[in-house]
PDB file of C-alpha atoms in Angstrom:
ATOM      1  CA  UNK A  21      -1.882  -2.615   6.016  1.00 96.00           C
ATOM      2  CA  UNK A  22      -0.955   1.105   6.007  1.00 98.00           C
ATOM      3  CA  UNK A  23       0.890   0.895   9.533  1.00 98.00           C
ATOM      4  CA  UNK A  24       2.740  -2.451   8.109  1.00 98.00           C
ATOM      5  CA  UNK A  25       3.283  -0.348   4.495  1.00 98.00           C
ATOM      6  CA  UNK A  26       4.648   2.883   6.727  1.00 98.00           C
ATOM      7  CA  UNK A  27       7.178   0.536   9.215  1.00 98.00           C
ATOM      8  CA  UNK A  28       8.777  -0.982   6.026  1.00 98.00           C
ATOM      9  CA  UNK A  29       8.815   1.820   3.915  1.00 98.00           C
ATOM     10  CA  UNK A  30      10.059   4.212   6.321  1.00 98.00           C
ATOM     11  CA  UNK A  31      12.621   1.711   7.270  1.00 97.00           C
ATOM     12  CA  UNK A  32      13.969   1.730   3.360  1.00 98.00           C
ATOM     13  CA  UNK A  33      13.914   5.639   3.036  1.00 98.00           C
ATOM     14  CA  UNK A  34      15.861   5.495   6.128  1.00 97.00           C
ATOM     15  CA  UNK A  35      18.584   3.026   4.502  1.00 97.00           C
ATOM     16  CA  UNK A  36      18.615   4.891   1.542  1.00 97.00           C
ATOM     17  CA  UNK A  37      19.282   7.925   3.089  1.00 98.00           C
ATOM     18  CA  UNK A  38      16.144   9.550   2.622  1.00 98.00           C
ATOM     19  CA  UNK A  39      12.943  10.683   4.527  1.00 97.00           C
ATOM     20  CA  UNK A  40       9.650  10.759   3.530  1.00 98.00           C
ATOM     21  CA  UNK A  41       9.648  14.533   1.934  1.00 98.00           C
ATOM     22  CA  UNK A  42      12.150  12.945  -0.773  1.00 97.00           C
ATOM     23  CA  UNK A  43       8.923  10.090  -1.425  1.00 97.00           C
ATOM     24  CA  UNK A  44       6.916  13.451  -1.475  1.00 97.00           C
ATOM     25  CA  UNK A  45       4.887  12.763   1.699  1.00 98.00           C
ATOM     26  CA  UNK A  46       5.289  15.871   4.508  1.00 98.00           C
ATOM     27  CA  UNK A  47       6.073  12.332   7.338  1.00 98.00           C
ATOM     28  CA  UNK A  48       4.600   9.458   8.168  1.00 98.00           C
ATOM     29  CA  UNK A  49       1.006  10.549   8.946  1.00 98.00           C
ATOM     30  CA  UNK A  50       0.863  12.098   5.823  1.00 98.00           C
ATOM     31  CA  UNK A  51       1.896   8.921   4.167  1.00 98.00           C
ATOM     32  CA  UNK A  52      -0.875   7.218   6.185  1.00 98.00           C
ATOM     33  CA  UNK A  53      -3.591   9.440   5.446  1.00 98.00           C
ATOM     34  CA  UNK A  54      -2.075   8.751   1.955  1.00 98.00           C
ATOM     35  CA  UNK A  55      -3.149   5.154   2.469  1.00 97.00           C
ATOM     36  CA  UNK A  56      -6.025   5.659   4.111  1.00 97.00           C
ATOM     37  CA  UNK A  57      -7.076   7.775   1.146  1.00 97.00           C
ATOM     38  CA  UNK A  58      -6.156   4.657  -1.035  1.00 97.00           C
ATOM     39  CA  UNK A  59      -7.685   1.768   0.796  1.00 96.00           C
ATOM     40  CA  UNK A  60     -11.148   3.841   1.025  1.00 96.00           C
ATOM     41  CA  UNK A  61     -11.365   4.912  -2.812  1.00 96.00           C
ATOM     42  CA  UNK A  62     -10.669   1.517  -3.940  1.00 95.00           C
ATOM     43  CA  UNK A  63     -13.800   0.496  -1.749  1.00 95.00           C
ATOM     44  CA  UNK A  64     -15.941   3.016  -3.276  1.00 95.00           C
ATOM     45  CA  UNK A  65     -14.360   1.714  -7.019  1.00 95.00           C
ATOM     46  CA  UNK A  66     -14.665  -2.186  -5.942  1.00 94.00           C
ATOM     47  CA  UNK A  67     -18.618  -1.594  -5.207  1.00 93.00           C
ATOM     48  CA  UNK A  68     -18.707   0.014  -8.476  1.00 93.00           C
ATOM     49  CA  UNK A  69     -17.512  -3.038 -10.205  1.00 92.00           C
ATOM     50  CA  UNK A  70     -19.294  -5.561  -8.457  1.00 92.00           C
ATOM     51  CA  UNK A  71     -15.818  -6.685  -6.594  1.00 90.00           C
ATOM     52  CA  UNK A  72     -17.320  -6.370  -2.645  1.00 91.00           C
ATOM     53  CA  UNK A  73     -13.997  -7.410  -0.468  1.00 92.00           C
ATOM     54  CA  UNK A  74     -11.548  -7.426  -3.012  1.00 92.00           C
ATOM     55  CA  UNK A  75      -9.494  -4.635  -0.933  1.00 94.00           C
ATOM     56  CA  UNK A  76      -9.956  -5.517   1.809  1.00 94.00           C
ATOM     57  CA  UNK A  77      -8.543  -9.276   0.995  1.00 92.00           C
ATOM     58  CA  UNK A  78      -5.327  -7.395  -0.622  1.00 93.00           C
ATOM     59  CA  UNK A  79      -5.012  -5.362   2.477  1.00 94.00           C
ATOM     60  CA  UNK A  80      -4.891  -8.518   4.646  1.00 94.00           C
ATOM     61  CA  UNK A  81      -2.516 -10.127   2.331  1.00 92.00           C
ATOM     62  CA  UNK A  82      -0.147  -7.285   2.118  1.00 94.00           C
ATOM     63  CA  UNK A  83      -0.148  -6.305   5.903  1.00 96.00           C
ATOM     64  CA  UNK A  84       1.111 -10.019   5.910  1.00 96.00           C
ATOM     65  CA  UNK A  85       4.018  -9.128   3.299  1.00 95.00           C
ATOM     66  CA  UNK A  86       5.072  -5.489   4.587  1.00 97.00           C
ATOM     67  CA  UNK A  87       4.898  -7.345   7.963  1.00 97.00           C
ATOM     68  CA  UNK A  88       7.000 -10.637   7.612  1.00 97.00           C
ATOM     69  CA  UNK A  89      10.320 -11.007   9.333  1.00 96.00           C
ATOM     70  CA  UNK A  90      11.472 -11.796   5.570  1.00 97.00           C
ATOM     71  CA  UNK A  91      10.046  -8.508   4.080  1.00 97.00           C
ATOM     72  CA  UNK A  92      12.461  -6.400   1.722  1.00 97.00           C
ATOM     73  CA  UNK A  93      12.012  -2.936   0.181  1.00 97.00           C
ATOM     74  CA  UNK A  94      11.272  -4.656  -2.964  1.00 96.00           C
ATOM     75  CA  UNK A  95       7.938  -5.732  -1.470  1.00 95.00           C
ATOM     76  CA  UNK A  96       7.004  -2.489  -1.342  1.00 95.00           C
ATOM     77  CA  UNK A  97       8.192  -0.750  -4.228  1.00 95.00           C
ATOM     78  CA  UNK A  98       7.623  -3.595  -6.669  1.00 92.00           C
ATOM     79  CA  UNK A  99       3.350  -3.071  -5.907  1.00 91.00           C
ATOM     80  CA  UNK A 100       1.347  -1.170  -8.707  1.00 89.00           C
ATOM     81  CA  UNK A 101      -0.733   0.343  -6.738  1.00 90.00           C
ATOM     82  CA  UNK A 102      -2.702   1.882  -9.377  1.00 89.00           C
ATOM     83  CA  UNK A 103      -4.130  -1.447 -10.485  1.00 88.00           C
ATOM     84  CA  UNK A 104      -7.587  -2.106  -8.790  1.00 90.00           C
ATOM     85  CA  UNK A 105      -7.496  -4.403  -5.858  1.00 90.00           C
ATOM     86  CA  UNK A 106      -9.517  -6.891  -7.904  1.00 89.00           C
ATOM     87  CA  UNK A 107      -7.270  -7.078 -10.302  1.00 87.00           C
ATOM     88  CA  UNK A 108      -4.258  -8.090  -8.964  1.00 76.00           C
ATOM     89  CA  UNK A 109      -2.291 -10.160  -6.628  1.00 64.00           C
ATOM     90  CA  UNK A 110      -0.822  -9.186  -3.051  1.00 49.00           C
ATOM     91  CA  UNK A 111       2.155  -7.757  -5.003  1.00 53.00           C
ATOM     92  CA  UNK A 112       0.043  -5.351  -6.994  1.00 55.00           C
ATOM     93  CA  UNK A 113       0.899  -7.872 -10.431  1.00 53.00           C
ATOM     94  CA  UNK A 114      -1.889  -7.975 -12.734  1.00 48.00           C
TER      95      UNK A 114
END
């Protein structure tokens, strides 16, 4: 998911005339340690709450969406990713 999140993303700071200092990550490795960061504390959290897979079933589904031929900025900035992962859809809605 985080190499799908940092192609799309990266590709919409780019339109936008940005880069990723301006979405307060150094470049793209930082953003993907970001999301490493991410994807392993909401494994340590899902344990917690009895939700075993939950993230990993997101991360699948939004590899999928970053990754489609279809995929829009709006796919990526529309996600709440502060929600737990086993609360929530692929689009991060509750």
């Amino acid at each position: 998911m985080c190499e799908a999140a940092a192609d799309l993303y990266g590709g919409c700071l780019s339109t936008w005339g940005a880069d990723w200092e301006a979405a307060a990550y150094a470049d793209e490795d930082d953003f993907l340690d970001a999301c490493a960061t991410w994807s392993w504390e909401q494994r340590q959290l899902e344990v917690e709450a009895g939700q075993e897979g939950a993230t990993d079933a997101v991360c699948e589904e939004r590899a999928a969406l970053f990754a489609a031929e279809e995929a829009t900025c709006d796919d990526y900035t529309t996600i709440d990713w502060n929600t737990p992962t086993w609360d929530v859809d692929s689009r991060g809605s509750p």
